[in-house]
Structure formats: structure tokens, C-alpha cells
Short mmCIF file of C-alpha atoms in Angstrom, two decimals:
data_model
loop_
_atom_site.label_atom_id
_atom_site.label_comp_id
_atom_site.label_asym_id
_atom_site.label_seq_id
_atom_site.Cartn_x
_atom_site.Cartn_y
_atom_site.Cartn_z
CA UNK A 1 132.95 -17.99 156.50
CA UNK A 2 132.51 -18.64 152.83
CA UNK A 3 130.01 -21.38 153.30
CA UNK A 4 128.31 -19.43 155.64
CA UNK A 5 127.86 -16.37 153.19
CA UNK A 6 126.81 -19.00 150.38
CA UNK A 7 124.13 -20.49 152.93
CA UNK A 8 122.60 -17.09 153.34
CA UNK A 9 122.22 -16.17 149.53
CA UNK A 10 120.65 -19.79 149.08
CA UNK A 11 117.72 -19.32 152.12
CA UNK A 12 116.91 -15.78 149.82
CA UNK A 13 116.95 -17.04 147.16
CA UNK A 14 114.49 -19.80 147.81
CA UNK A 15 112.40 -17.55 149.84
CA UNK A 16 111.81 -15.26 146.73
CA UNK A 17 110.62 -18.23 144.63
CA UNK A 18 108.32 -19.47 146.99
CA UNK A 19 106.73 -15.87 147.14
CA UNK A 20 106.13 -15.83 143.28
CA UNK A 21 104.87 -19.03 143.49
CA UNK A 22 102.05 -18.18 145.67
CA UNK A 23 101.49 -15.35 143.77
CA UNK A 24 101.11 -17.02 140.41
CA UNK A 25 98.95 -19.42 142.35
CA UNK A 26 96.38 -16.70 144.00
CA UNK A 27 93.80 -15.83 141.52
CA UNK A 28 93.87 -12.13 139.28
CA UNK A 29 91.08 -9.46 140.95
CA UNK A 30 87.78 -9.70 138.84
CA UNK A 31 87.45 -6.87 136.29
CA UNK A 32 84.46 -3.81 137.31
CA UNK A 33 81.45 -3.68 134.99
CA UNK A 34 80.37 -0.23 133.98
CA UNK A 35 77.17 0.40 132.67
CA UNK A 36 76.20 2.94 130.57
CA UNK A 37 72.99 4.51 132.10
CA UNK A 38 72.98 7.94 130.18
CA UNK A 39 69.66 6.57 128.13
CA UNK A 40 67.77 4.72 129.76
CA UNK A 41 64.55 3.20 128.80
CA UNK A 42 61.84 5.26 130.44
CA UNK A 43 58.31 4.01 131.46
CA UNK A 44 55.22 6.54 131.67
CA UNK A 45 52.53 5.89 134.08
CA UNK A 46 49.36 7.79 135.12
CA UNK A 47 49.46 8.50 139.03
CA UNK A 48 46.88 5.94 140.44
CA UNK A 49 46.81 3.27 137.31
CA UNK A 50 49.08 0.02 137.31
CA UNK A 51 51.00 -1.57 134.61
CA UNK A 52 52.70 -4.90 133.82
CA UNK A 53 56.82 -4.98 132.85
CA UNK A 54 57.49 -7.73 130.60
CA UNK A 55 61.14 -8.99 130.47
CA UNK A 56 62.97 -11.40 127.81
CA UNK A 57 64.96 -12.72 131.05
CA UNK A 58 64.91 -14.07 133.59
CA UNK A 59 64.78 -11.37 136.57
CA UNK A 60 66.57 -12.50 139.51
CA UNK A 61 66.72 -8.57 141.57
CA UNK A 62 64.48 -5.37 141.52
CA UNK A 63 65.49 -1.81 143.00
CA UNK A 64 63.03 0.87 143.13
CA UNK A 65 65.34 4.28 143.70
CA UNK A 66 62.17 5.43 146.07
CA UNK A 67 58.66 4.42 146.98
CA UNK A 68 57.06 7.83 147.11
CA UNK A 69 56.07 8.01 143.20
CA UNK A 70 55.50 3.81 142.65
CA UNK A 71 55.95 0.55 143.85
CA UNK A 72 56.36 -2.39 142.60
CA UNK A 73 55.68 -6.32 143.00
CA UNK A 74 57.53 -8.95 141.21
CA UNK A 75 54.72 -11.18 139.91
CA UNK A 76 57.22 -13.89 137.98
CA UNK A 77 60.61 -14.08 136.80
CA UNK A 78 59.82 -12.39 133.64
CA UNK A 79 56.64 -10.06 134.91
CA UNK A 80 57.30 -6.81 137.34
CA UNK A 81 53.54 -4.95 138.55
CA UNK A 82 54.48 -1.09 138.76
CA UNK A 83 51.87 1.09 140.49
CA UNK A 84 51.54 5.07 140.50
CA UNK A 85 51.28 6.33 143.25
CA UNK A 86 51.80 10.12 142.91
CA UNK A 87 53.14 12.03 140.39
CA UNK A 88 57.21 12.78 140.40
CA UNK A 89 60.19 10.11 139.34
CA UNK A 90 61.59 6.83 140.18
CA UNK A 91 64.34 4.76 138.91
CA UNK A 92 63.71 1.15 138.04
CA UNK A 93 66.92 -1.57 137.82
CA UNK A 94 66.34 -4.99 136.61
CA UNK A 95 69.04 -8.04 137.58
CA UNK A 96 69.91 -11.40 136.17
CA UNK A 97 71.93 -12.95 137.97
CA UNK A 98 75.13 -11.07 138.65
CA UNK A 99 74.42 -8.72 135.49
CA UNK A 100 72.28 -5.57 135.14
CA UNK A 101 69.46 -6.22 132.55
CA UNK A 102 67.90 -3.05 132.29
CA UNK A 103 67.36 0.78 133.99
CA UNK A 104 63.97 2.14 133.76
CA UNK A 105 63.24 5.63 133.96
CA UNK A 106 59.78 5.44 135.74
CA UNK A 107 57.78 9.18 135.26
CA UNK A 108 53.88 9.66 136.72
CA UNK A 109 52.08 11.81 135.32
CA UNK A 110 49.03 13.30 135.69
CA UNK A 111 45.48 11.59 134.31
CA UNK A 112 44.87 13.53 131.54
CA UNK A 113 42.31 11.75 130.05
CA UNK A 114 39.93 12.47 133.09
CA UNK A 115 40.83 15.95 132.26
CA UNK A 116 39.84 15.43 128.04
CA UNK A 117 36.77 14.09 128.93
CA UNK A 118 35.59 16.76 131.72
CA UNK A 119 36.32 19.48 129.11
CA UNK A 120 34.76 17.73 126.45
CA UNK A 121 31.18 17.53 128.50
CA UNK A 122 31.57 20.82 129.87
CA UNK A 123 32.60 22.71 127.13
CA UNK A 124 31.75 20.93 123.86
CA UNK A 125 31.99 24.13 121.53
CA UNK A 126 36.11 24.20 122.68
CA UNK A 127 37.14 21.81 119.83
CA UNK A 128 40.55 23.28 120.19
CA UNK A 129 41.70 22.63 123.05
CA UNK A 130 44.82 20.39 123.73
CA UNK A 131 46.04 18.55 126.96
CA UNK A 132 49.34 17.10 127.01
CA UNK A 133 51.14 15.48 130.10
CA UNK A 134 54.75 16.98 130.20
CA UNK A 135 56.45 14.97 133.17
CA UNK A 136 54.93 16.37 136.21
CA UNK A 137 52.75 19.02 134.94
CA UNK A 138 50.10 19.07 132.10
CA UNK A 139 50.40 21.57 129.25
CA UNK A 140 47.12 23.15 127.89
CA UNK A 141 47.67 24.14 124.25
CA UNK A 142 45.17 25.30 121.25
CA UNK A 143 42.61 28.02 121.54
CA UNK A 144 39.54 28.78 123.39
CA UNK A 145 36.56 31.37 122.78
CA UNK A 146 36.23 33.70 125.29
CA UNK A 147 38.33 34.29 128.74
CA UNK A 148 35.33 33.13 130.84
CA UNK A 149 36.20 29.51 129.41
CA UNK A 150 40.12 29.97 129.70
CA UNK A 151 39.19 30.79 133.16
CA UNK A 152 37.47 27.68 133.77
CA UNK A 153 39.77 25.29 131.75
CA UNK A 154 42.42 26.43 133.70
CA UNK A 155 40.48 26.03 137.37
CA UNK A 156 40.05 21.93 136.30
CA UNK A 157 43.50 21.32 135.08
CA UNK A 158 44.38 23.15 138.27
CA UNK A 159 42.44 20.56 140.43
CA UNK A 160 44.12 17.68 138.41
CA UNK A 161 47.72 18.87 139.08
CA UNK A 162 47.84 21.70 141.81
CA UNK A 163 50.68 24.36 140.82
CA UNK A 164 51.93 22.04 137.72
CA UNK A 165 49.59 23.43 135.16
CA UNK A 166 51.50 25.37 132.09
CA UNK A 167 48.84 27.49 130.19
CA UNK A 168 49.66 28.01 126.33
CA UNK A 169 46.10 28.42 125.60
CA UNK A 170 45.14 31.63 123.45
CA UNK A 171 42.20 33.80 122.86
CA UNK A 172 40.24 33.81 120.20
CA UNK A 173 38.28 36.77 118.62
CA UNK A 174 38.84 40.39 118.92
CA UNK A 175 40.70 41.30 122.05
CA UNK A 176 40.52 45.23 121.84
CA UNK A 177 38.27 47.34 123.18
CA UNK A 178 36.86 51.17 122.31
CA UNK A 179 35.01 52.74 125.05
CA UNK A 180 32.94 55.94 124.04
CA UNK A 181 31.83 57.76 126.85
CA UNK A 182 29.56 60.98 127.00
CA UNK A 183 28.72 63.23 129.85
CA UNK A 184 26.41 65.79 128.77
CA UNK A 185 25.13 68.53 131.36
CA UNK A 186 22.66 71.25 131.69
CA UNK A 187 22.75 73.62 134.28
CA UNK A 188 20.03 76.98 134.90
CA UNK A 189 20.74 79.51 137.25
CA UNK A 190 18.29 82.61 137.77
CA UNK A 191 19.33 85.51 140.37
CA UNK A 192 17.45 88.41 141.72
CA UNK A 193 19.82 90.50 143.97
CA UNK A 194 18.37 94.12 145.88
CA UNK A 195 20.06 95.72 148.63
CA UNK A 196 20.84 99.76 149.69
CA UNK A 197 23.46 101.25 151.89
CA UNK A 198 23.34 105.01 152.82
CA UNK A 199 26.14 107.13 154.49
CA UNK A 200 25.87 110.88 154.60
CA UNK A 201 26.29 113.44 156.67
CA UNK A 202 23.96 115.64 158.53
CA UNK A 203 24.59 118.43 160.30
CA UNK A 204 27.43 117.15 162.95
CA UNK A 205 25.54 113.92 162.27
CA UNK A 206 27.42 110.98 160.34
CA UNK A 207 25.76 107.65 159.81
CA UNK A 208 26.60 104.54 157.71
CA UNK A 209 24.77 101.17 156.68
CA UNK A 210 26.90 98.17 155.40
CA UNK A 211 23.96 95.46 154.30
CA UNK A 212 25.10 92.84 152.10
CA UNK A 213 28.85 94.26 152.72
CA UNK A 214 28.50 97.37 149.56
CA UNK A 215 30.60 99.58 151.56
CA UNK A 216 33.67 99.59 154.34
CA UNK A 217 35.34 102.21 156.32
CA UNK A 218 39.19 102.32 155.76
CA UNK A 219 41.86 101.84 158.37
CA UNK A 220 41.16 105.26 159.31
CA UNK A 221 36.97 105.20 160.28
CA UNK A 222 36.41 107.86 158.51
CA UNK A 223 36.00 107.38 154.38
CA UNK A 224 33.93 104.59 152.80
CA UNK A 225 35.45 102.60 150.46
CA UNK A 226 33.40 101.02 147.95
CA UNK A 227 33.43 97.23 146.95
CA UNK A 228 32.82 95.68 143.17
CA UNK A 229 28.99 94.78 144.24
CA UNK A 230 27.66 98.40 143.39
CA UNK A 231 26.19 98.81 140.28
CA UNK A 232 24.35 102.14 141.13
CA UNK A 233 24.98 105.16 143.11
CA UNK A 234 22.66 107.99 144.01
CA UNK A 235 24.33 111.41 145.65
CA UNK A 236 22.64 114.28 147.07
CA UNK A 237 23.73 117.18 148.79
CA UNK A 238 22.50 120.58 150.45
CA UNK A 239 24.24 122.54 152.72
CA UNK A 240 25.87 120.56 155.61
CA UNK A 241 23.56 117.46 154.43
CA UNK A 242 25.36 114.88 152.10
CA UNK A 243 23.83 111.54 151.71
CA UNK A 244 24.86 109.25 149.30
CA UNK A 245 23.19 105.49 148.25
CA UNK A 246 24.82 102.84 146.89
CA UNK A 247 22.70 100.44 144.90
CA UNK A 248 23.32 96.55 144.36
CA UNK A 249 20.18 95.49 141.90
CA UNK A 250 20.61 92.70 139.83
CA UNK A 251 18.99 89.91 138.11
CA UNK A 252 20.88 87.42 136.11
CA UNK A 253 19.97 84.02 134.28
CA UNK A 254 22.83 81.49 133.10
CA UNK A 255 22.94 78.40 131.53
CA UNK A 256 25.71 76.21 131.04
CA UNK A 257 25.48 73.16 128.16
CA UNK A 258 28.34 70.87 128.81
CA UNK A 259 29.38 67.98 126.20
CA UNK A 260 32.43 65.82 126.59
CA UNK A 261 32.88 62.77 124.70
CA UNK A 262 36.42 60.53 125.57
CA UNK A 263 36.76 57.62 124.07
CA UNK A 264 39.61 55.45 124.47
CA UNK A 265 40.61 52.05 123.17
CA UNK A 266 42.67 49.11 125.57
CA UNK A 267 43.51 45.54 125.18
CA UNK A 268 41.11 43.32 126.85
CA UNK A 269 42.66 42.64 130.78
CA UNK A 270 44.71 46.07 130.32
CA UNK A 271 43.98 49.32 132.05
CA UNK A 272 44.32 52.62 130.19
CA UNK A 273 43.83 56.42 131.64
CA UNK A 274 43.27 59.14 129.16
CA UNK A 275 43.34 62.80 130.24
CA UNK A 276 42.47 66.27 128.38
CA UNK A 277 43.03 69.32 130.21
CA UNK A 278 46.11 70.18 132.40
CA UNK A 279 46.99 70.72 136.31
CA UNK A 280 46.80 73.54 138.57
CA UNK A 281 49.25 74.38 141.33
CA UNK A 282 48.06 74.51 144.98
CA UNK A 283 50.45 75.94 147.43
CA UNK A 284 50.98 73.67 150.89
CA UNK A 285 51.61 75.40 153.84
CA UNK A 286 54.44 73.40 155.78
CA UNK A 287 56.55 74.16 158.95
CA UNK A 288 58.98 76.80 159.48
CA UNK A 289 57.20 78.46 157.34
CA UNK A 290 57.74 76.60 153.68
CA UNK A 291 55.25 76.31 151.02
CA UNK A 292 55.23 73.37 148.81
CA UNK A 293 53.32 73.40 145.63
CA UNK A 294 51.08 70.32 144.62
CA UNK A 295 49.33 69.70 141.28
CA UNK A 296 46.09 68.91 141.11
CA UNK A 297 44.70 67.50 137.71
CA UNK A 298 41.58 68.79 136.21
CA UNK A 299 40.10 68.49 132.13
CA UNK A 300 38.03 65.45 130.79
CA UNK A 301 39.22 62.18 131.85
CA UNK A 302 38.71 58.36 131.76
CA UNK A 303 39.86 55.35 132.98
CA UNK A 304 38.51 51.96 132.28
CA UNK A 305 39.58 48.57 132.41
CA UNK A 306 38.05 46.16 130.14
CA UNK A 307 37.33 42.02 130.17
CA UNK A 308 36.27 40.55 127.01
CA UNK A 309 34.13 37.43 128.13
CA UNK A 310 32.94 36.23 125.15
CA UNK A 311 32.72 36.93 121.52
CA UNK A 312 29.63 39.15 122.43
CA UNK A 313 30.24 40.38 126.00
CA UNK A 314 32.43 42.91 127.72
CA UNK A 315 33.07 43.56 131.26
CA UNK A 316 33.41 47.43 132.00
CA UNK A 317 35.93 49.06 135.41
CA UNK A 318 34.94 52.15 134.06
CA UNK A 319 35.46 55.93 135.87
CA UNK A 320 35.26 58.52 133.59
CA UNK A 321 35.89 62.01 135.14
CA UNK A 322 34.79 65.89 133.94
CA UNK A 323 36.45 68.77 136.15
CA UNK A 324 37.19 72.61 135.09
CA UNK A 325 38.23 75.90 137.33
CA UNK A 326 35.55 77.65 139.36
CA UNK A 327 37.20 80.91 139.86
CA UNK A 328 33.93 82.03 141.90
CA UNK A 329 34.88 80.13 145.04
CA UNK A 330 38.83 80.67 144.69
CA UNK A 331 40.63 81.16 147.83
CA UNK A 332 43.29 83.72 148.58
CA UNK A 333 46.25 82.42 150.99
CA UNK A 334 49.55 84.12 151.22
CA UNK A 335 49.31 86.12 147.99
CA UNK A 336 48.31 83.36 145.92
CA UNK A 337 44.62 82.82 144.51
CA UNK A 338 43.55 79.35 144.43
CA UNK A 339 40.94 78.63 142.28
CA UNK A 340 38.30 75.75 143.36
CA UNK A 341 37.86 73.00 140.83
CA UNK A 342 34.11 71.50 140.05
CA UNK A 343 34.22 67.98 139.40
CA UNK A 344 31.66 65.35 138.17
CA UNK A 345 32.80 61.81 138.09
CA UNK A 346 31.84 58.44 138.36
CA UNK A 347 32.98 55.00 138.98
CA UNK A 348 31.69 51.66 138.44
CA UNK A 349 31.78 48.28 136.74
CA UNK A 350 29.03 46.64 134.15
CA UNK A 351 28.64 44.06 131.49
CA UNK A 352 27.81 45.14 127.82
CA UNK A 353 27.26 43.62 124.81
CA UNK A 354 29.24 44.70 121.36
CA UNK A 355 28.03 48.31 120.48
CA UNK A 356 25.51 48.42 123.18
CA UNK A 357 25.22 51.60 125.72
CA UNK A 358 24.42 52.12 129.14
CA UNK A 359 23.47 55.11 131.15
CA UNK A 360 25.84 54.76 134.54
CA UNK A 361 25.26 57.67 136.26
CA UNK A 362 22.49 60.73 136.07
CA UNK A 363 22.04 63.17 138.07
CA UNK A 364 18.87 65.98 138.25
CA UNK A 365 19.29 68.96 141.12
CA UNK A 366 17.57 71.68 142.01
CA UNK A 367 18.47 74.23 144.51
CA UNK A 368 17.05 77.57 146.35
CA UNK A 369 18.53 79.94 148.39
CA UNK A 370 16.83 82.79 149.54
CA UNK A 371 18.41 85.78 151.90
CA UNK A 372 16.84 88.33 154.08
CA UNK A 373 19.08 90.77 155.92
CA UNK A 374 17.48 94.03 157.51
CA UNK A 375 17.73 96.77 159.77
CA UNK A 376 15.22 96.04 163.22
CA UNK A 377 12.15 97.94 162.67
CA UNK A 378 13.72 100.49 160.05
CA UNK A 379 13.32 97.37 157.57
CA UNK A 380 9.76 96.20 158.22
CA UNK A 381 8.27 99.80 156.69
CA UNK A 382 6.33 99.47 154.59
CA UNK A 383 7.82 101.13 151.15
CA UNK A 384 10.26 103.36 152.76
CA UNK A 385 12.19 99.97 154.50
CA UNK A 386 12.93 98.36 151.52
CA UNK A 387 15.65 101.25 152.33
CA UNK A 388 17.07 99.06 154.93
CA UNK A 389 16.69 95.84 153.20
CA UNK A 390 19.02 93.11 151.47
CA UNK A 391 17.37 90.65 149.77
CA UNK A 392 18.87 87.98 147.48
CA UNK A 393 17.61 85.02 145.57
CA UNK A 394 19.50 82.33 143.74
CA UNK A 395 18.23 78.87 142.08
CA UNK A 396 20.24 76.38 140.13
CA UNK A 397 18.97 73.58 138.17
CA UNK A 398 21.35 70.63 137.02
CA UNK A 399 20.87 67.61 134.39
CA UNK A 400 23.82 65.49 134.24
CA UNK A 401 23.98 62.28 132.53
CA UNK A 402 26.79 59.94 131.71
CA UNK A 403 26.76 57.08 129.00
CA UNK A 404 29.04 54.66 128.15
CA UNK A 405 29.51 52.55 124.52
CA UNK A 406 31.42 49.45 124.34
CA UNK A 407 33.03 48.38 121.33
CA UNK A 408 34.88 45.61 120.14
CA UNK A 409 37.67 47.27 118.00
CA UNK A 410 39.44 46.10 114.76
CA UNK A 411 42.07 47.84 113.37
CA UNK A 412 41.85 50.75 111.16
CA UNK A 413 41.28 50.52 106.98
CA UNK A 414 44.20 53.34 105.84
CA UNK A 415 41.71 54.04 102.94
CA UNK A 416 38.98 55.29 105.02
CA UNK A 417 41.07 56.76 108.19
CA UNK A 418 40.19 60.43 108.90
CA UNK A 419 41.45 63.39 111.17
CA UNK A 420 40.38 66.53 112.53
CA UNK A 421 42.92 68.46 109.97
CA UNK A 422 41.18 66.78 106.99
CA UNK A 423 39.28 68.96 104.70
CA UNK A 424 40.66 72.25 106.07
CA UNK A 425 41.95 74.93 103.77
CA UNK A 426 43.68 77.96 104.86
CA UNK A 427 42.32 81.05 103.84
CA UNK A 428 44.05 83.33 101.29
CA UNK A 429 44.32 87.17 101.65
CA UNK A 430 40.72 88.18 99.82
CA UNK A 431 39.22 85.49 101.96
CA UNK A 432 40.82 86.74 105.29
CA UNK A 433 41.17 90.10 104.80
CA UNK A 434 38.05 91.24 102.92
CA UNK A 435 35.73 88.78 103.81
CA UNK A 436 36.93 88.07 107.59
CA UNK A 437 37.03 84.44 106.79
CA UNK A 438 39.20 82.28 108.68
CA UNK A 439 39.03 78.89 107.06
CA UNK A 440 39.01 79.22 103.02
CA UNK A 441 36.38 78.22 101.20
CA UNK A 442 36.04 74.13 99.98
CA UNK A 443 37.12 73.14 96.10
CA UNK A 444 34.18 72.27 95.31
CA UNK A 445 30.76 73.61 96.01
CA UNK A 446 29.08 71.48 98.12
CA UNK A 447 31.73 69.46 99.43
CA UNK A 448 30.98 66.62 102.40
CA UNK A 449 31.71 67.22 105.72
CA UNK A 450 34.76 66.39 106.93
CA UNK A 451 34.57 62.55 108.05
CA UNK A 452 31.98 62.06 105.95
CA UNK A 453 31.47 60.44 102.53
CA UNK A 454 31.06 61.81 99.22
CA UNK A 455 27.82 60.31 98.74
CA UNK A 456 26.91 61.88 102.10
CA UNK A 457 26.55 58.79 103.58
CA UNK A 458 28.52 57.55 106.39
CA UNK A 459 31.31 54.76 105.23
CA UNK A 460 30.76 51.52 106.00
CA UNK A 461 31.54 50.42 109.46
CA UNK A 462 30.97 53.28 111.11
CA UNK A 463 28.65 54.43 113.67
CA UNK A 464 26.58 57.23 113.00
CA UNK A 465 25.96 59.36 115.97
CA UNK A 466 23.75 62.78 116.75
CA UNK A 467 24.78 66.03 115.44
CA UNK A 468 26.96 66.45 119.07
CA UNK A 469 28.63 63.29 117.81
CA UNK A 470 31.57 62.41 115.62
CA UNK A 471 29.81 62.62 112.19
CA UNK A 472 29.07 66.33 110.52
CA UNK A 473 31.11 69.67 110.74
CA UNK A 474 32.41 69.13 114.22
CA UNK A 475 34.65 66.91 114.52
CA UNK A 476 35.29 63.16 112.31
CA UNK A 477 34.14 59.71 111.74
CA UNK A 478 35.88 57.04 113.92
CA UNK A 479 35.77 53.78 112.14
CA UNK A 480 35.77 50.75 114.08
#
């Protein structure tokens, strides 16, 4: 039993040395080589241009990570041909051997020097322009002269590198623009109004004549009521005879002189609205009933949207807008009066030079109306029908004509800004009591006119305009 036992421990024994044995025989695992890939070397290369790699060893395996942006073609040992094919990224590893040599970053870009050289012989004045290839994209930097050439710059870059063109370019120049506008109307009317109604009474006999609407019975048929036409009435009475005749004679001559002068200033590529007057409420009939109210704008307006495309030259969205109340065509609905509202606008787009002025719109009318309105046979009488005759005769003549100014604005010199207030002096109690003056009288006699030098000349820099202009009593001198 004892031998047996000491058998056993002997066969384990010699089994565990032969294990460690063969394990300090087998050879130890190879250690992993880590290479550190968070810089690698990058190579730049213009989409559609080769170039030769150069290594100091001996290259024994390439890897291109894809074959979309290059490829590649391993010339010698030591010389690797890289092509562009499109613009994007790639990532080059080198072997020798068992051992990483080298990672390449490979980037195409875009040809910008194709791209120099077509805006050098297009635009040879735009000295300060820069093109820079940034990875996929190009990057225009520097300055340009007018918009018309940013617009162009940027329509080649954008057929060198569809949707991966980054515009820093700027502007040079003035960039702001002051738009003077004037609409300046005439308008002549001339009236000649005649017409007679008689109602009396005769006897039992009762008659009535209601030409050009004078007169009206009431609810009742009986009574005339009379109507804010009549400007002369004639009674006469005998016995049972009454008659009574209401005049409408008239003759009228108008003329209207209308001057409105906006002027607004915007950045170049902006829009800007300007608006002097107010709204008026129209009621809106709506169901069950309801009114709703809606404003309707009216006054002296203007909106304009301006390009500046070159140092000289300004492109003009322009609608300037002059509307007021006509309360001779208002309408009456449900209590309320709504008053009609005369507009004259226009709307279009030019090109002007720096300071220059165009007339955009003009308009000359003339219109005749004439009326007739008679009894049959009562009215063709000679002298005694004009009894039984209405006659009315209206003509209107219009001028209109709208002008617009384009300026290139610069901002204001403090030492020679004016306003509206400047120059006014309120009037003491001699001046406003016992002379009825209601601005006081200047410092010094013979003072300028507010917006105005003291040598009576304009300042330099400004524009000097007609006596409906800026310059003189009414209103001040705008500098640009």
C-alpha cells in the first residue's frame, strides 16, 4: 500500500516537470508595436496634378485608405507616383519590411492658380484680391471695388469648387446710399354749376321739380326738404298761389400745388421704408353681423432698395408713394363715414450715377365733364326753359412729376450738422402780444437762414437746391 501511494506521488511529480519543461522550451508571444499616428506628415496636392514621394528607405508595402481622392503607383523602392484625382482626403502608409515607415495625410485641393490667373486677366484693377486653398474649399480674402466684381469673382471660384467657396472678400468705397425723391403736382379745376327747382302751390294745384336733386319730399309727401346744394332761394306768394325757387348757381376755380420731398438713406443691398402721415380705420363688414376695423396707411412714403455697383453707379428698387383723404367721395356704411384716399405712386428700378437725377414717372391729365338734365319740351324754351334746366360743367387739369436723386452718403461733420429747430427763437410778450409775432425776432439783423452759412453761401459739401428745396427759410441743409 505504501509503495503504491509513493508510486503515485512520483508519476505527478514527473508529469509536472515535464510540463514546465515544454513551457520554458516554447517561445514568449512577440510584443505589439503601437504607432503614434496623431501627427502625421501630410501631403497637399492639386486635384488633377501628380507628384513624386521620395523615401530614405527602402519601401517594401503601400496602402491607400481609398481611391476616390488619389491613387498611387509605386515607381521604385524609394519613389511612390501620387495622383489627384478629386478633391477630399486619403491616408497614405509606407512599409519596410515588417515596420511602418511613415503615414501620410494626403489632402486635394482645388487649382487655385487657374483661379489667380483668370482673375488676374479678367479683372486686372482687383490687385487685392487673395485666393487661398483651405482643404476642400478655397477662401477668397482682400478687397474688391464694386459688388458687380464680387459678383463675378465669386461665380469663377464657384465653377472651380462647386459649394466649397468661403467668401471673406469686402467692399470697397462708400456703401450708403441717400435717395432724394420729389413729387411735385399741379392740379386746375374750373366749375360752372346752374340748375332751378320750383314747388308752389296754385289754387288746389301742387307741383314740384327735383333737377339736380335741390329738393326732396319727406316721409310724409307733403313738405320739401331742402338739401346743402342751394345757394339761392326766391319766394312769392298771392292769395292761394305760393311758388317758391330754389337756386343752385355756382362757378368755382381750384388749384392744388403739391410738393413732397422724402429722402431716405440705406446701406447698399438693404431695403428701407419711410412713411409720413398716419392710418385711417375702415370698418369690414363680416358674418353674423361683426365689423372688423382695418387700417389703411396714407401720408408721403418711400421705399427703395439700393445696389452700389461701382464706385460711380447705383442701382435703384425705388417706389415712392404720395396719398391724403378725399373727404368728397367718402362713403357712409353703418353710421360710419369712410373717407376715400387719393393716391399717386410709382414703382420701378434704374441705374444712376453719384448725384445724378432721373425723372421716373410724369403724368399730364385733362378731363371734361359736361351735364344736361331737363324737363321734355318745358326745357328746350327758349329763355323761359332754362327754368327747367340743370346744367353742370367741370374740368380738371393735372401735372404730376416724380424725380429721384441718388447719392452716395458719408457720414455727417458734427460741426456743420443742422436741424429744423436751429435758429428759432421764441417770442417774448411785446413780440407776441403787441406785435402778433409768433417766432421772435433773430439776434442779429440780418441773420442767415437757417441751414445756411454766415457768408450766405451754402457749406461745403452740400447740395444747393431751388427755393422748394432744403436750402433758405423752409426747411435745412442736408450735408452729404
Amino acid at each position: 500500500m505504501t509503495d503504491s501511494r509513493t508510486a503515485t506521488h512520483l508519476s505527478a511529480a514527473l508529469a509536472l516537470a515535464c510540463l514546465i519543461c515544454l513551457a520554458a522550451a516554447s517561445p514568449a508571444p512577440a510584443a505589439v508595436e503601437v504607432l503614434d499616428t496623431e501627427a502625421p506628415g501630410v501631403i497637399r496636392i492639386v486635384a488633377g496634378k501628380s507628384t513624386i514621394l521620395n523615401t530614405a528607405e527602402l519601401v517594401s508595402r503601400v496602402s491607400l485608405s481609398t481611391e476616390e481622392a488619389a491613387s498611387i503607383i509605386i515607381l521604385s523602392p524609394r519613389q511612390v507616383y501620387i495622383t489627384g484625382r478629386k478633391m477630399g482626403t486619403a491616408t497614405l502608409t509606407l512599409w519596410t519590411g515588417e515596420r511602418v515607415l511613415n503615414v501620410y495625410d494626403l489632402v486635394v485641393t482645388p487649382d487655385v492658380t487657374r483661379l489667380k490667373r483668370m482673375i488676374h486677366e479678367i479683372f486686372p484693377d482687383e490687385t487685392g484680391v487673395k485666393v487661398l486653398s483651405s482643404g476642400q474649399s478655397i477662401t477668397l480674402s482682400g478687397s474688391v471695388n464694386n459688388t458687380g466684381n464680387l459678383t463675378s469673382i465669386l461665380a469663377l471660384a464657384e465653377a472651380e469648387a462647386p459649394d466649397k467657396v468661403v467668401n471673406l472678400l469686402r467692399v470697397d468705397g462708400v456703401q450708403q446710399v441717400m435717395l432724394e425723391v420729389r413729387v411735385a403736382e399741379m392740379t386746375r379745376t374750373a366749375m360752372k354749376r346752374m340748375g332751378i327747382n320750383l314747388f308752389g302751390t296754385i289754387s288746389n294745384f301742387t307741383f314740384y321739380s327735383f333737377l339736380n336733386n335741390l329738393s326732396s319730399l319727406n316721409a310724409a309727401g307733403t313738405l320739401v326738404e331742402l338739401t346743402d346744394k342751394i345757394n339761392g332761394v326766391v319766394q312769392y306768394s298771392s292769395g292761394s298761389t305760393s311758388i317758391s325757387g330754389l337756386f343752385d348757381a355756382l362757378k368755382a376755380n381750384g388749384l392744388i400745388r403739391t410738393l413732397a420731398e422724402p429722402n431716405l438713406t440705406c446701406v447698399s443691398g438693404e431695403s428701407a421704408d419711410f412713411l409720413v402721415g398716419g392710418e385711417v380705420p375702415i370698418p369690414i363688414p363680416q358674418a353674423l353681423g361683426q365689423v372688423a376695423v382695418e387700417f389703411k396707411p396714407f401720408g408721403i412714403g418711400l421705399k427703395f432698395t439700393p445696389t452700389v455697383l461701382s464706385a460711380g453707379l447705383i442701382n435703384l428698387r425705388v417706389s415712392p408713394e404720395v396719398s391724403d383723404l378725399d373727404y368728397s367721395r367718402q362713403v357712409s356704411f353703418d353710421g360710419y363715414e369712410i373717407p376715400a384716399i387719393t393716391t399717386r405712386k410709382a414703382s420701378t428700378t434704374i441705374d444712376l450715377a453719384d448725384g445724378q437725377s432721373f425723372a421716373i414717372a410724369g403724368l399730364i391729365s385733362d378731363q371734361l365733364k359736361e351735364n344736361s338734365n331737363r324737363f321734355p319740351v318745358l326745357g328746350d324754351v327758349p329763355v323761359l326753359g332754362t327754368l327747367f334746366r340743370s346744367q353742370d360743367f367741370e374740368r380738371n387739369k393735372t401735372e404730376l412729376v416724380i424725380i429721384v436723386t441718388a447719392h452716395l452718403a458719408k457720414p455727417m461733420d458734427l460741426a456743420r450738422q443742422t436741424l429744423p429747430t436751429d435758429g428759432f427763437k421764441e417770442a417774448d410778450d411785446f413780440e407776441f402780444y403787441m406785435l402778433g409775432l409768433l417766432e421772435g425776432k433773430k439776434d442779429k439783423p440780418g441773420a442767415s437762414p437757417v441751414g445756411q452759412a454766415p457768408d450766405d453761401k451754402a457749406a461745403p459739401g452740400t447740395v444747393v437746391r431751388p427755393e422748394s428745396g432744403f436750402d433758405g427759410e423752409f426747411g435745412h441743409t442736408w450735408p452729404k
